Amino acid sequence: MIGKMLDNCREKRRKKLLLKRWLAGSLPDDEVSAQDHKYIQDTMRSRIKKIKRRFRRSVSIHMFIRNITIKPVGRLLRPLPVKWQEEFYDGILYPHCPACGELAYEKDHCVFCGRRFSKWDDQL
Ligand SMILES: [Zn+2]
């Protein structure tokens, strides 16, 4: 019974060390057995999943707050003409929101701050 518990403890410690060494990049590929490889893969996959889930949740919270605070105010403000300027240093003019300076993805309003556009083709 106690021997089994000790074995479990040792195994856990070994796996922790294995993962640490693998993350540090000091573990050669030929030293890893197939079982250890599977363990590393599964652990990293679940960690990435967790990070992605956390990121998605924070983005949706951010967008929700933006949609109920910034966008309604921007929608009420006076419409402005679209600003045309370079974005990717390729000599092409891209439409920008005059209020917040972000790229305009819609023709009638800014998707980031809700500001409406009065004139789309200002210079072209
Ligand atoms: Zn904007």
Coordinates of C-alpha atoms and ligand atoms in Angstrom, one line a residue:
M1 CA 0.0 0.0 0.0
I2 CA 2.6 2.5 1.1
G3 CA 5.0 1.2 -1.5
K4 CA 2.4 1.9 -4.2
M5 CA 1.9 5.4 -2.9
L6 CA 5.6 6.1 -3.0
D7 CA 5.8 4.8 -6.5
N8 CA 3.0 7.1 -7.6
C9 CA 4.7 10.0 -6.0
R10 CA 8.0 9.1 -7.7
E11 CA 6.2 8.8 -11.0
K12 CA 4.5 12.2 -10.6
R13 CA 7.9 13.8 -9.8
R14 CA 9.5 12.1 -12.8
K15 CA 6.8 13.4 -15.1
K16 CA 7.1 16.9 -13.7
L17 CA 10.8 16.9 -14.3
L18 CA 10.4 15.4 -17.7
L19 CA 8.0 18.2 -18.7
K20 CA 10.3 20.9 -17.2
R21 CA 13.2 19.5 -19.2
W22 CA 11.2 19.2 -22.4
L23 CA 10.0 22.9 -22.0
A24 CA 13.6 24.0 -21.4
G25 CA 14.6 22.2 -24.6
S26 CA 17.4 20.2 -22.8
L27 CA 15.7 16.8 -23.5
P28 CA 17.0 15.0 -26.6
D29 CA 14.3 13.3 -28.7
D30 CA 15.9 9.8 -28.5
E31 CA 15.7 9.9 -24.7
V32 CA 11.9 10.2 -24.6
S33 CA 10.0 6.9 -24.7
A34 CA 6.7 6.6 -26.6
Q35 CA 4.7 6.7 -23.3
D36 CA 6.5 9.9 -22.2
H37 CA 6.0 11.4 -25.6
K38 CA 2.3 10.8 -25.4
Y39 CA 2.2 12.3 -21.9
I40 CA 4.0 15.5 -23.0
Q41 CA 1.8 15.8 -26.0
D42 CA -1.4 15.4 -24.0
T43 CA -0.3 17.8 -21.3
M44 CA 0.8 20.5 -23.7
R45 CA -2.4 20.1 -25.7
S46 CA -4.6 20.6 -22.6
R47 CA -2.6 23.6 -21.5
I48 CA -3.0 25.2 -24.9
K49 CA -6.7 24.5 -24.8
K50 CA -6.9 26.2 -21.4
I51 CA -5.0 29.3 -22.6
K52 CA -7.2 29.5 -25.7
R53 CA -10.4 29.2 -23.6
R54 CA -9.2 31.9 -21.2
F55 CA -8.3 34.2 -24.1
R56 CA -11.6 33.7 -25.9
R57 CA -13.5 34.5 -22.6
S58 CA -11.5 37.7 -22.0
V59 CA -12.1 38.8 -25.6
S60 CA -15.8 38.3 -25.4
I61 CA -16.0 40.1 -22.1
H62 CA -14.0 43.0 -23.6
M63 CA -16.3 43.1 -26.6
F64 CA -19.4 43.0 -24.5
I65 CA -18.2 46.0 -22.4
R66 CA -17.2 47.9 -25.5
N67 CA -20.6 47.2 -27.1
I68 CA -22.5 48.6 -24.2
T69 CA -20.3 51.6 -23.4
I70 CA -18.2 53.0 -26.2
K71 CA -20.3 52.1 -29.3
P72 CA -23.7 53.6 -28.3
V73 CA -21.9 56.9 -27.5
G74 CA -20.0 56.9 -30.8
R75 CA -23.3 56.1 -32.7
L76 CA -24.9 59.3 -31.2
L77 CA -22.1 61.6 -32.2
R78 CA -21.9 63.6 -35.4
P79 CA -20.9 61.6 -38.5
L80 CA -17.5 62.4 -39.9
P81 CA -15.9 61.8 -43.4
V82 CA -13.6 58.8 -43.7
K83 CA -9.9 59.4 -43.4
W84 CA -7.8 57.8 -46.2
Q85 CA -4.2 57.0 -45.2
E86 CA -1.5 54.3 -45.7
E87 CA -1.5 51.4 -43.3
F88 CA 0.9 48.7 -44.4
Y89 CA 3.5 50.8 -46.1
D90 CA 2.5 49.6 -49.6
G91 CA 1.5 52.9 -51.1
I92 CA -2.2 52.1 -51.1
L93 CA -4.6 54.3 -49.2
Y94 CA -7.0 52.5 -46.8
P95 CA -10.1 53.9 -45.1
H96 CA -9.7 54.8 -41.5
C97 CA -12.1 55.8 -38.8
P98 CA -11.6 59.6 -38.2
A99 CA -12.5 59.2 -34.4
C100 CA -10.4 56.3 -33.3
G101 CA -7.9 55.8 -36.2
E102 CA -8.6 52.1 -36.7
L103 CA -9.2 50.6 -40.1
A104 CA -12.8 50.9 -41.3
Y105 CA -14.3 47.5 -41.9
E106 CA -17.8 48.8 -42.6
K107 CA -19.0 51.5 -45.0
D108 CA -21.5 53.2 -42.8
H109 CA -20.0 53.0 -39.3
C110 CA -16.8 52.1 -37.4
V111 CA -16.9 48.6 -35.9
F112 CA -14.7 49.7 -33.0
C113 CA -16.1 52.9 -31.7
G114 CA -19.5 53.1 -33.5
R115 CA -18.8 56.5 -35.1
R116 CA -20.9 56.9 -38.3
F117 CA -19.3 58.0 -41.6
S118 CA -20.8 60.9 -43.6
K119 CA -18.7 60.5 -46.7
W120 CA -17.0 57.4 -47.9
D121 CA -15.1 58.6 -51.0
D122 CA -13.4 61.7 -49.7
Q123 CA -10.3 61.8 -51.9
L124 CA -10.8 59.0 -54.5
Ligands
ZN1 ZN -13.7 54.2 -34.8

